[in-house]
Every structure is written in C-alpha cells, then in structure tokens.
Amino acid sequence: MHFSDLSNGLAGQLLIASPFITAPPFAQTVIFLCAYSPQEGAMGIIVNRHLTKPTPEELLQQLGIAPIPPDAAFSVSAGGPVENAHGLVLHSTDWETNGCIPVTDKVLLNASLDVLRDLSIGKGPKYSLLALGHASWAPGQLEEELKNSIWHIAPCHEEMLFSPHYTQKWRNALHSISIDPGKLSYFIGKS
C-alpha cells in the first residue's frame, strides 16, 4: 500500500482496541498509526505484541547481519497480519538514513536494513521498535470502525510507544484517555 501523504489527520496517533474486541489479531492491541488518508486508507503497526521467536539474533542471522552485542539488544513485535514476513522499524529521530519517513516530529518509520545493521553494533537510534507486518484499512474502513467504537484514539507518547513493557501498553493507553477497562460493561437488549 502506497500513501502519497503521510502527514494527514490521524497519523502519529494511537488506536486502542475497545475492550469489546475479543478476537485475534486485534484483541487488546495498541496500534501506532503511521499513515492516514481519507482517499487511500490507513496503515499502522501493533506496538504491544512482543514476539519471542524469532529472537533479534535469529532475525539478524536470517538477514546476514552479524550477531548483536548484548548491550545493543532490541525486541521484535508482531506488527500486524499484513505482510508479516516484512520488517518495519519505528525509531527516534536521533538516527536517520535514506528511506526514513517522518510520521511525527519525534518518530520515523524505516524499512531499510541500515537501521538493523547499526542497531546490531550499538550505533542505531536510541529508541526503536522492530515490527514484523502491519495493519491496514481501505478508504473509509477505519472511519466506520471508529464510528462503531471498535477503536479509541489517543495521543502517542514516545515513552509508551518504545516501552519494553508490552503487556502494560494496552491498559496504560486506555488509562491515558481516562478509560478503565475493568469498569466497562456491555449491555445488549432493550433498556
């Protein structure tokens, strides 16, 4: 999916799955929206699904990049169900190369192996998140899902985006917009 304008509307915001979504792959997910356009749809990366396999070392080995020193470790996330064999890196702006796409003034999106090579030797960005795959929406699809309260929108805080505490991100994101998932109820029927 190609987006001609990555600076539109919702790009840089978090989509937080409603507590009422219970089916994979989106139950209890937090998605960083990388691109949004009413004409072209939306694309984002799930930022709270830590993968234990492949390990960063295994992934780098598959790509022909030398193993990383222990102090340069990074983690791998399941970014979404689309093209989940392809890696994308969200990272801080303190490291840049050709092919970096600004999503916000503090977060870049990168599909280049250069970032992984530099991360493997401890010279990459200070903050990064490697995701395998992404999520995408056709034009109008995300707007419809938002209208039906499938997602909540929240501002993105880089501390949470790059936090290694994957299991806490969904609750923390909901709390950031004053929603307590433990206090929500879902009623069906007539009142």
mmCIF file with all atom_site columns, C-alpha atoms in Angstrom:
data_model
loop_
_atom_site.group_PDB
_atom_site.id
_atom_site.type_symbol
_atom_site.label_atom_id
_atom_site.label_alt_id
_atom_site.label_comp_id
_atom_site.label_asym_id
_atom_site.label_entity_id
_atom_site.label_seq_id
_atom_site.pdbx_PDB_ins_code
_atom_site.Cartn_x
_atom_site.Cartn_y
_atom_site.Cartn_z
_atom_site.occupancy
_atom_site.B_iso_or_equiv
_atom_site.pdbx_formal_charge
_atom_site.auth_seq_id
_atom_site.auth_comp_id
_atom_site.auth_asym_id
_atom_site.auth_atom_id
_atom_site.pdbx_PDB_model_num
ATOM 1   C CA . MET A 1 1   ? 0.000   0.000   0.000  1.00 0.00 ? 1   MET A CA 1
ATOM 2   C CA . HIS A 1 2   ? 1.431   3.368   -1.032 1.00 0.00 ? 2   HIS A CA 1
ATOM 3   C CA . PHE A 1 3   ? 0.474   6.599   0.664  1.00 0.00 ? 3   PHE A CA 1
ATOM 4   C CA . SER A 1 4   ? 1.227   9.849   -1.106 1.00 0.00 ? 4   SER A CA 1
ATOM 5   C CA . ASP A 1 5   ? 0.690   11.949  2.027  1.00 0.00 ? 5   ASP A CA 1
ATOM 6   C CA . LEU A 1 6   ? 1.841   10.558  5.366  1.00 0.00 ? 6   LEU A CA 1
ATOM 7   C CA . SER A 1 7   ? 1.184   13.724  7.372  1.00 0.00 ? 7   SER A CA 1
ATOM 8   C CA . ASN A 1 8   ? -2.621  13.655  7.235  1.00 0.00 ? 8   ASN A CA 1
ATOM 9   C CA . GLY A 1 9   ? -5.061  13.547  10.123 1.00 0.00 ? 9   GLY A CA 1
ATOM 10  C CA . LEU A 1 10  ? -4.623  10.553  12.353 1.00 0.00 ? 10  LEU A CA 1
ATOM 11  C CA . ALA A 1 11  ? -1.007  9.660   11.511 1.00 0.00 ? 11  ALA A CA 1
ATOM 12  C CA . GLY A 1 12  ? 1.055   9.632   14.701 1.00 0.00 ? 12  GLY A CA 1
ATOM 13  C CA . GLN A 1 13  ? -1.929  8.801   16.927 1.00 0.00 ? 13  GLN A CA 1
ATOM 14  C CA . LEU A 1 14  ? -2.616  5.569   18.791 1.00 0.00 ? 14  LEU A CA 1
ATOM 15  C CA . LEU A 1 15  ? -5.553  3.327   18.012 1.00 0.00 ? 15  LEU A CA 1
ATOM 16  C CA . ILE A 1 16  ? -6.531  1.400   21.124 1.00 0.00 ? 16  ILE A CA 1
ATOM 17  C CA . ALA A 1 17  ? -8.726  -1.669  20.701 1.00 0.00 ? 17  ALA A CA 1
ATOM 18  C CA . SER A 1 18  ? -12.024 -1.468  22.515 1.00 0.00 ? 18  SER A CA 1
ATOM 19  C CA . PRO A 1 19  ? -12.267 -3.948  25.387 1.00 0.00 ? 19  PRO A CA 1
ATOM 20  C CA . PHE A 1 20  ? -15.194 -5.470  23.468 1.00 0.00 ? 20  PHE A CA 1
ATOM 21  C CA . ILE A 1 21  ? -12.879 -6.723  20.700 1.00 0.00 ? 21  ILE A CA 1
ATOM 22  C CA . THR A 1 22  ? -12.108 -10.248 21.828 1.00 0.00 ? 22  THR A CA 1
ATOM 23  C CA . ALA A 1 23  ? -10.945 -11.956 18.631 1.00 0.00 ? 23  ALA A CA 1
ATOM 24  C CA . PRO A 1 24  ? -7.402  -12.122 17.278 1.00 0.00 ? 24  PRO A CA 1
ATOM 25  C CA . PRO A 1 25  ? -5.500  -10.439 15.800 1.00 0.00 ? 25  PRO A CA 1
ATOM 26  C CA . PHE A 1 26  ? -6.743  -7.168  17.314 1.00 0.00 ? 26  PHE A CA 1
ATOM 27  C CA . ALA A 1 27  ? -7.943  -8.038  20.854 1.00 0.00 ? 27  ALA A CA 1
ATOM 28  C CA . GLN A 1 28  ? -6.242  -5.742  23.374 1.00 0.00 ? 28  GLN A CA 1
ATOM 29  C CA . THR A 1 29  ? -3.975  -4.137  20.779 1.00 0.00 ? 29  THR A CA 1
ATOM 30  C CA . VAL A 1 30  ? -2.385  -0.724  20.613 1.00 0.00 ? 30  VAL A CA 1
ATOM 31  C CA . ILE A 1 31  ? -1.645  0.416   17.069 1.00 0.00 ? 31  ILE A CA 1
ATOM 32  C CA . PHE A 1 32  ? 0.587   3.327   16.132 1.00 0.00 ? 32  PHE A CA 1
ATOM 33  C CA . LEU A 1 33  ? -0.917  4.895   13.009 1.00 0.00 ? 33  LEU A CA 1
ATOM 34  C CA . CYS A 1 34  ? 1.881   5.526   10.517 1.00 0.00 ? 34  CYS A CA 1
ATOM 35  C CA . ALA A 1 35  ? -0.222  6.753   7.613  1.00 0.00 ? 35  ALA A CA 1
ATOM 36  C CA . TYR A 1 36  ? -3.734  8.030   7.156  1.00 0.00 ? 36  TYR A CA 1
ATOM 37  C CA . SER A 1 37  ? -5.580  9.467   4.195  1.00 0.00 ? 37  SER A CA 1
ATOM 38  C CA . PRO A 1 38  ? -9.347  9.571   3.601  1.00 0.00 ? 38  PRO A CA 1
ATOM 39  C CA . GLN A 1 39  ? -8.656  8.736   -0.056 1.00 0.00 ? 39  GLN A CA 1
ATOM 40  C CA . GLU A 1 40  ? -6.083  5.969   0.484  1.00 0.00 ? 40  GLU A CA 1
ATOM 41  C CA . GLY A 1 41  ? -6.973  4.422   3.844  1.00 0.00 ? 41  GLY A CA 1
ATOM 42  C CA . ALA A 1 42  ? -4.707  3.868   6.829  1.00 0.00 ? 42  ALA A CA 1
ATOM 43  C CA . MET A 1 43  ? -1.691  1.848   7.876  1.00 0.00 ? 43  MET A CA 1
ATOM 44  C CA . GLY A 1 44  ? -0.383  1.182   11.367 1.00 0.00 ? 44  GLY A CA 1
ATOM 45  C CA . ILE A 1 45  ? 1.818   -1.043  13.458 1.00 0.00 ? 45  ILE A CA 1
ATOM 46  C CA . ILE A 1 46  ? 0.722   -3.045  16.508 1.00 0.00 ? 46  ILE A CA 1
ATOM 47  C CA . VAL A 1 47  ? 3.165   -1.970  19.227 1.00 0.00 ? 47  VAL A CA 1
ATOM 48  C CA . ASN A 1 48  ? 2.197   -4.267  22.098 1.00 0.00 ? 48  ASN A CA 1
ATOM 49  C CA . ARG A 1 49  ? 2.626   -7.827  20.755 1.00 0.00 ? 49  ARG A CA 1
ATOM 50  C CA . HIS A 1 50  ? 6.094   -8.974  21.750 1.00 0.00 ? 50  HIS A CA 1
ATOM 51  C CA . LEU A 1 51  ? 7.464   -11.901 19.742 1.00 0.00 ? 51  LEU A CA 1
ATOM 52  C CA . THR A 1 52  ? 9.801   -14.353 21.430 1.00 0.00 ? 52  THR A CA 1
ATOM 53  C CA . LYS A 1 53  ? 10.516  -16.077 18.073 1.00 0.00 ? 53  LYS A CA 1
ATOM 54  C CA . PRO A 1 54  ? 12.359  -15.126 16.024 1.00 0.00 ? 54  PRO A CA 1
ATOM 55  C CA . THR A 1 55  ? 14.777  -13.628 18.524 1.00 0.00 ? 55  THR A CA 1
ATOM 56  C CA . PRO A 1 56  ? 16.617  -10.485 17.399 1.00 0.00 ? 56  PRO A CA 1
ATOM 57  C CA . GLU A 1 57  ? 19.742  -12.631 16.962 1.00 0.00 ? 57  GLU A CA 1
ATOM 58  C CA . GLU A 1 58  ? 17.876  -15.162 14.784 1.00 0.00 ? 58  GLU A CA 1
ATOM 59  C CA . LEU A 1 59  ? 16.345  -12.393 12.720 1.00 0.00 ? 59  LEU A CA 1
ATOM 60  C CA . LEU A 1 60  ? 19.682  -10.697 12.120 1.00 0.00 ? 60  LEU A CA 1
ATOM 61  C CA . GLN A 1 61  ? 21.265  -14.034 11.241 1.00 0.00 ? 61  GLN A CA 1
ATOM 62  C CA . GLN A 1 62  ? 18.492  -14.663 8.659  1.00 0.00 ? 62  GLN A CA 1
ATOM 63  C CA . LEU A 1 63  ? 19.283  -11.247 7.151  1.00 0.00 ? 63  LEU A CA 1
ATOM 64  C CA . GLY A 1 64  ? 23.022  -11.910 7.070  1.00 0.00 ? 64  GLY A CA 1
ATOM 65  C CA . ILE A 1 65  ? 23.828  -9.328  9.747  1.00 0.00 ? 65  ILE A CA 1
ATOM 66  C CA . ALA A 1 66  ? 26.429  -10.166 12.397 1.00 0.00 ? 66  ALA A CA 1
ATOM 67  C CA . PRO A 1 67  ? 25.040  -11.049 15.852 1.00 0.00 ? 67  PRO A CA 1
ATOM 68  C CA . ILE A 1 68  ? 24.457  -8.184  18.189 1.00 0.00 ? 68  ILE A CA 1
ATOM 69  C CA . PRO A 1 69  ? 26.472  -7.420  21.298 1.00 0.00 ? 69  PRO A CA 1
ATOM 70  C CA . PRO A 1 70  ? 24.405  -7.962  24.486 1.00 0.00 ? 70  PRO A CA 1
ATOM 71  C CA . ASP A 1 71  ? 24.224  -4.235  25.285 1.00 0.00 ? 71  ASP A CA 1
ATOM 72  C CA . ALA A 1 72  ? 22.686  -3.427  21.876 1.00 0.00 ? 72  ALA A CA 1
ATOM 73  C CA . ALA A 1 73  ? 19.640  -5.694  22.174 1.00 0.00 ? 73  ALA A CA 1
ATOM 74  C CA . PHE A 1 74  ? 16.269  -4.758  20.699 1.00 0.00 ? 74  PHE A CA 1
ATOM 75  C CA . SER A 1 75  ? 12.935  -6.547  20.691 1.00 0.00 ? 75  SER A CA 1
ATOM 76  C CA . VAL A 1 76  ? 10.662  -7.773  17.942 1.00 0.00 ? 76  VAL A CA 1
ATOM 77  C CA . SER A 1 77  ? 6.916   -7.127  17.798 1.00 0.00 ? 77  SER A CA 1
ATOM 78  C CA . ALA A 1 78  ? 4.120   -8.697  15.755 1.00 0.00 ? 78  ALA A CA 1
ATOM 79  C CA . GLY A 1 79  ? 3.197   -5.538  13.848 1.00 0.00 ? 79  GLY A CA 1
ATOM 80  C CA . GLY A 1 80  ? 0.079   -6.901  12.202 1.00 0.00 ? 80  GLY A CA 1
ATOM 81  C CA . PRO A 1 81  ? -1.438  -9.527  9.938  1.00 0.00 ? 81  PRO A CA 1
ATOM 82  C CA . VAL A 1 82  ? -0.429  -7.874  6.626  1.00 0.00 ? 82  VAL A CA 1
ATOM 83  C CA . GLU A 1 83  ? 2.975   -8.791  5.108  1.00 0.00 ? 83  GLU A CA 1
ATOM 84  C CA . ASN A 1 84  ? 4.113   -10.284 8.417  1.00 0.00 ? 84  ASN A CA 1
ATOM 85  C CA . ALA A 1 85  ? 7.375   -11.545 6.913  1.00 0.00 ? 85  ALA A CA 1
ATOM 86  C CA . HIS A 1 86  ? 8.461   -7.945  6.254  1.00 0.00 ? 86  HIS A CA 1
ATOM 87  C CA . GLY A 1 87  ? 10.057  -5.839  8.958  1.00 0.00 ? 87  GLY A CA 1
ATOM 88  C CA . LEU A 1 88  ? 9.409   -2.189  9.674  1.00 0.00 ? 88  LEU A CA 1
ATOM 89  C CA . VAL A 1 89  ? 11.210  -0.162  12.295 1.00 0.00 ? 89  VAL A CA 1
ATOM 90  C CA . LEU A 1 90  ? 9.723   2.721   14.241 1.00 0.00 ? 90  LEU A CA 1
ATOM 91  C CA . HIS A 1 91  ? 12.501  4.758   15.819 1.00 0.00 ? 91  HIS A CA 1
ATOM 92  C CA . SER A 1 92  ? 13.522  8.021   17.399 1.00 0.00 ? 92  SER A CA 1
ATOM 93  C CA . THR A 1 93  ? 14.834  10.876  15.271 1.00 0.00 ? 93  THR A CA 1
ATOM 94  C CA . ASP A 1 94  ? 18.394  10.756  16.650 1.00 0.00 ? 94  ASP A CA 1
ATOM 95  C CA . TRP A 1 95  ? 19.330  8.373   13.813 1.00 0.00 ? 95  TRP A CA 1
ATOM 96  C CA . GLU A 1 96  ? 18.429  8.855   10.176 1.00 0.00 ? 96  GLU A CA 1
ATOM 97  C CA . THR A 1 97  ? 19.279  7.454   6.744  1.00 0.00 ? 97  THR A CA 1
ATOM 98  C CA . ASN A 1 98  ? 17.823  7.474   3.246  1.00 0.00 ? 98  ASN A CA 1
ATOM 99  C CA . GLY A 1 99  ? 14.372  5.971   3.307  1.00 0.00 ? 99  GLY A CA 1
ATOM 100 C CA . CYS A 1 100 ? 13.323  7.260   6.746  1.00 0.00 ? 100 CYS A CA 1
ATOM 101 C CA . ILE A 1 101 ? 9.746   8.501   6.638  1.00 0.00 ? 101 ILE A CA 1
ATOM 102 C CA . PRO A 1 102 ? 8.737   11.048  9.280  1.00 0.00 ? 102 PRO A CA 1
ATOM 103 C CA . VAL A 1 103 ? 5.475   10.092  10.977 1.00 0.00 ? 103 VAL A CA 1
ATOM 104 C CA . THR A 1 104 ? 5.723   12.753  13.691 1.00 0.00 ? 104 THR A CA 1
ATOM 105 C CA . ASP A 1 105 ? 8.480   15.177  14.670 1.00 0.00 ? 105 ASP A CA 1
ATOM 106 C CA . LYS A 1 106 ? 9.760   12.509  17.112 1.00 0.00 ? 106 LYS A CA 1
ATOM 107 C CA . VAL A 1 107 ? 9.084   9.196   15.310 1.00 0.00 ? 107 VAL A CA 1
ATOM 108 C CA . LEU A 1 108 ? 10.386  7.889   11.983 1.00 0.00 ? 108 LEU A CA 1
ATOM 109 C CA . LEU A 1 109 ? 9.322   4.807   10.023 1.00 0.00 ? 109 LEU A CA 1
ATOM 110 C CA . ASN A 1 110 ? 12.041  2.812   8.290  1.00 0.00 ? 110 ASN A CA 1
ATOM 111 C CA . ALA A 1 111 ? 12.109  -0.312  6.118  1.00 0.00 ? 111 ALA A CA 1
ATOM 112 C CA . SER A 1 112 ? 15.868  -0.178  5.446  1.00 0.00 ? 112 SER A CA 1
ATOM 113 C CA . LEU A 1 113 ? 18.303  -2.820  6.676  1.00 0.00 ? 113 LEU A CA 1
ATOM 114 C CA . ASP A 1 114 ? 20.671  0.044   7.579  1.00 0.00 ? 114 ASP A CA 1
ATOM 115 C CA . VAL A 1 115 ? 18.848  0.637   10.855 1.00 0.00 ? 115 VAL A CA 1
ATOM 116 C CA . LEU A 1 116 ? 19.183  -3.057  11.806 1.00 0.00 ? 116 LEU A CA 1
ATOM 117 C CA . ARG A 1 117 ? 22.884  -3.074  10.871 1.00 0.00 ? 117 ARG A CA 1
ATOM 118 C CA . ASP A 1 118 ? 23.509  -0.040  13.078 1.00 0.00 ? 118 ASP A CA 1
ATOM 119 C CA . LEU A 1 119 ? 21.351  -1.445  15.895 1.00 0.00 ? 119 LEU A CA 1
ATOM 120 C CA . SER A 1 120 ? 23.380  -4.668  15.681 1.00 0.00 ? 120 SER A CA 1
ATOM 121 C CA . ILE A 1 121 ? 26.571  -2.779  16.574 1.00 0.00 ? 121 ILE A CA 1
ATOM 122 C CA . GLY A 1 122 ? 25.007  -0.440  19.121 1.00 0.00 ? 122 GLY A CA 1
ATOM 123 C CA . LYS A 1 123 ? 25.031  2.646   16.863 1.00 0.00 ? 123 LYS A CA 1
ATOM 124 C CA . GLY A 1 124 ? 21.369  2.818   15.888 1.00 0.00 ? 124 GLY A CA 1
ATOM 125 C CA . PRO A 1 125 ? 18.634  5.072   17.242 1.00 0.00 ? 125 PRO A CA 1
ATOM 126 C CA . LYS A 1 126 ? 18.269  5.402   20.999 1.00 0.00 ? 126 LYS A CA 1
ATOM 127 C CA . TYR A 1 127 ? 14.671  4.165   20.821 1.00 0.00 ? 127 TYR A CA 1
ATOM 128 C CA . SER A 1 128 ? 13.369  1.628   18.320 1.00 0.00 ? 128 SER A CA 1
ATOM 129 C CA . LEU A 1 129 ? 10.686  -0.969  17.779 1.00 0.00 ? 129 LEU A CA 1
ATOM 130 C CA . LEU A 1 130 ? 11.082  -3.630  15.110 1.00 0.00 ? 130 LEU A CA 1
ATOM 131 C CA . ALA A 1 131 ? 7.740   -4.934  13.861 1.00 0.00 ? 131 ALA A CA 1
ATOM 132 C CA . LEU A 1 132 ? 7.023   -7.846  11.558 1.00 0.00 ? 132 LEU A CA 1
ATOM 133 C CA . GLY A 1 133 ? 3.976   -6.966  9.478  1.00 0.00 ? 133 GLY A CA 1
ATOM 134 C CA . HIS A 1 134 ? 1.437   -4.180  9.767  1.00 0.00 ? 134 HIS A CA 1
ATOM 135 C CA . ALA A 1 135 ? -2.289  -3.477  9.850  1.00 0.00 ? 135 ALA A CA 1
ATOM 136 C CA . SER A 1 136 ? -4.122  -1.647  7.082  1.00 0.00 ? 136 SER A CA 1
ATOM 137 C CA . TRP A 1 137 ? -7.569  -0.256  6.322  1.00 0.00 ? 137 TRP A CA 1
ATOM 138 C CA . ALA A 1 138 ? -9.234  0.510   2.998  1.00 0.00 ? 138 ALA A CA 1
ATOM 139 C CA . PRO A 1 139 ? -10.564 4.052   2.421  1.00 0.00 ? 139 PRO A CA 1
ATOM 140 C CA . GLY A 1 140 ? -13.492 4.669   4.775  1.00 0.00 ? 140 GLY A CA 1
ATOM 141 C CA . GLN A 1 141 ? -12.972 1.427   6.726  1.00 0.00 ? 141 GLN A CA 1
ATOM 142 C CA . LEU A 1 142 ? -11.193 2.963   9.723  1.00 0.00 ? 142 LEU A CA 1
ATOM 143 C CA . GLU A 1 143 ? -13.705 5.817   9.906  1.00 0.00 ? 143 GLU A CA 1
ATOM 144 C CA . GLU A 1 144 ? -16.537 3.251   10.024 1.00 0.00 ? 144 GLU A CA 1
ATOM 145 C CA . GLU A 1 145 ? -14.767 1.250   12.752 1.00 0.00 ? 145 GLU A CA 1
ATOM 146 C CA . LEU A 1 146 ? -14.207 4.447   14.764 1.00 0.00 ? 146 LEU A CA 1
ATOM 147 C CA . LYS A 1 147 ? -17.882 5.356   14.391 1.00 0.00 ? 147 LYS A CA 1
ATOM 148 C CA . ASN A 1 148 ? -18.775 1.895   15.749 1.00 0.00 ? 148 ASN A CA 1
ATOM 149 C CA . SER A 1 149 ? -16.449 2.344   18.765 1.00 0.00 ? 149 SER A CA 1
ATOM 150 C CA . ILE A 1 150 ? -14.182 -0.538  17.775 1.00 0.00 ? 150 ILE A CA 1
ATOM 151 C CA . TRP A 1 151 ? -11.180 1.722   18.411 1.00 0.00 ? 151 TRP A CA 1
ATOM 152 C CA . HIS A 1 152 ? -10.353 4.584   20.733 1.00 0.00 ? 152 HIS A CA 1
ATOM 153 C CA . ILE A 1 153 ? -7.929  7.284   19.619 1.00 0.00 ? 153 ILE A CA 1
ATOM 154 C CA . ALA A 1 154 ? -5.216  8.603   21.936 1.00 0.00 ? 154 ALA A CA 1
ATOM 155 C CA . PRO A 1 155 ? -2.232  10.863  21.517 1.00 0.00 ? 155 PRO A CA 1
ATOM 156 C CA . CYS A 1 156 ? 1.016   8.956   21.216 1.00 0.00 ? 156 CYS A CA 1
ATOM 157 C CA . HIS A 1 157 ? 3.618   9.354   23.929 1.00 0.00 ? 157 HIS A CA 1
ATOM 158 C CA . GLU A 1 158 ? 7.009   8.097   22.812 1.00 0.00 ? 158 GLU A CA 1
ATOM 159 C CA . GLU A 1 159 ? 7.748   6.649   26.273 1.00 0.00 ? 159 GLU A CA 1
ATOM 160 C CA . MET A 1 160 ? 4.837   4.252   25.870 1.00 0.00 ? 160 MET A CA 1
ATOM 161 C CA . LEU A 1 161 ? 5.460   3.596   22.170 1.00 0.00 ? 161 LEU A CA 1
ATOM 162 C CA . PHE A 1 162 ? 9.033   2.431   22.787 1.00 0.00 ? 162 PHE A CA 1
ATOM 163 C CA . SER A 1 163 ? 8.455   0.891   26.218 1.00 0.00 ? 163 SER A CA 1
ATOM 164 C CA . PRO A 1 164 ? 9.698   -2.690  26.611 1.00 0.00 ? 164 PRO A CA 1
ATOM 165 C CA . HIS A 1 165 ? 6.701   -3.389  28.883 1.00 0.00 ? 165 HIS A CA 1
ATOM 166 C CA . TYR A 1 166 ? 4.479   -4.790  26.116 1.00 0.00 ? 166 TYR A CA 1
ATOM 167 C CA . THR A 1 167 ? 1.840   -6.315  28.387 1.00 0.00 ? 167 THR A CA 1
ATOM 168 C CA . GLN A 1 168 ? 1.093   -2.974  30.075 1.00 0.00 ? 168 GLN A CA 1
ATOM 169 C CA . LYS A 1 169 ? 0.695   -0.843  26.940 1.00 0.00 ? 169 LYS A CA 1
ATOM 170 C CA . TRP A 1 170 ? -2.989  -1.547  26.275 1.00 0.00 ? 170 TRP A CA 1
ATOM 171 C CA . ARG A 1 171 ? -4.162  -0.721  29.804 1.00 0.00 ? 171 ARG A CA 1
ATOM 172 C CA . ASN A 1 172 ? -1.800  2.267   30.017 1.00 0.00 ? 172 ASN A CA 1
ATOM 173 C CA . ALA A 1 173 ? -3.071  3.598   26.686 1.00 0.00 ? 173 ALA A CA 1
ATOM 174 C CA . LEU A 1 174 ? -6.716  3.275   27.817 1.00 0.00 ? 174 LEU A CA 1
ATOM 175 C CA . HIS A 1 175 ? -5.888  4.937   31.142 1.00 0.00 ? 175 HIS A CA 1
ATOM 176 C CA . SER A 1 176 ? -4.236  7.808   29.224 1.00 0.00 ? 176 SER A CA 1
ATOM 177 C CA . ILE A 1 177 ? -7.693  8.677   27.839 1.00 0.00 ? 177 ILE A CA 1
ATOM 178 C CA . SER A 1 178 ? -9.464  8.002   31.154 1.00 0.00 ? 178 SER A CA 1
ATOM 179 C CA . ILE A 1 179 ? -10.931 4.600   30.304 1.00 0.00 ? 179 ILE A CA 1
ATOM 180 C CA . ASP A 1 180 ? -10.738 1.820   32.867 1.00 0.00 ? 180 ASP A CA 1
ATOM 181 C CA . PRO A 1 181 ? -11.337 -1.465  31.018 1.00 0.00 ? 181 PRO A CA 1
ATOM 182 C CA . GLY A 1 182 ? -12.286 -3.176  34.266 1.00 0.00 ? 182 GLY A CA 1
ATOM 183 C CA . LYS A 1 183 ? -15.233 -0.825  34.763 1.00 0.00 ? 183 LYS A CA 1
ATOM 184 C CA . LEU A 1 184 ? -16.792 -1.097  31.314 1.00 0.00 ? 184 LEU A CA 1
ATOM 185 C CA . SER A 1 185 ? -19.887 -3.162  30.739 1.00 0.00 ? 185 SER A CA 1
ATOM 186 C CA . TYR A 1 186 ? -21.584 -4.210  27.558 1.00 0.00 ? 186 TYR A CA 1
ATOM 187 C CA . PHE A 1 187 ? -25.354 -4.473  27.553 1.00 0.00 ? 187 PHE A CA 1
ATOM 188 C CA . ILE A 1 188 ? -27.376 -5.963  24.729 1.00 0.00 ? 188 ILE A CA 1
ATOM 189 C CA . GLY A 1 189 ? -31.104 -5.577  24.607 1.00 0.00 ? 189 GLY A CA 1
ATOM 190 C CA . LYS A 1 190 ? -33.758 -3.029  25.484 1.00 0.00 ? 190 LYS A CA 1
ATOM 191 C CA . SER A 1 191 ? -33.422 -0.738  28.435 1.00 0.00 ? 191 SER A CA 1
#
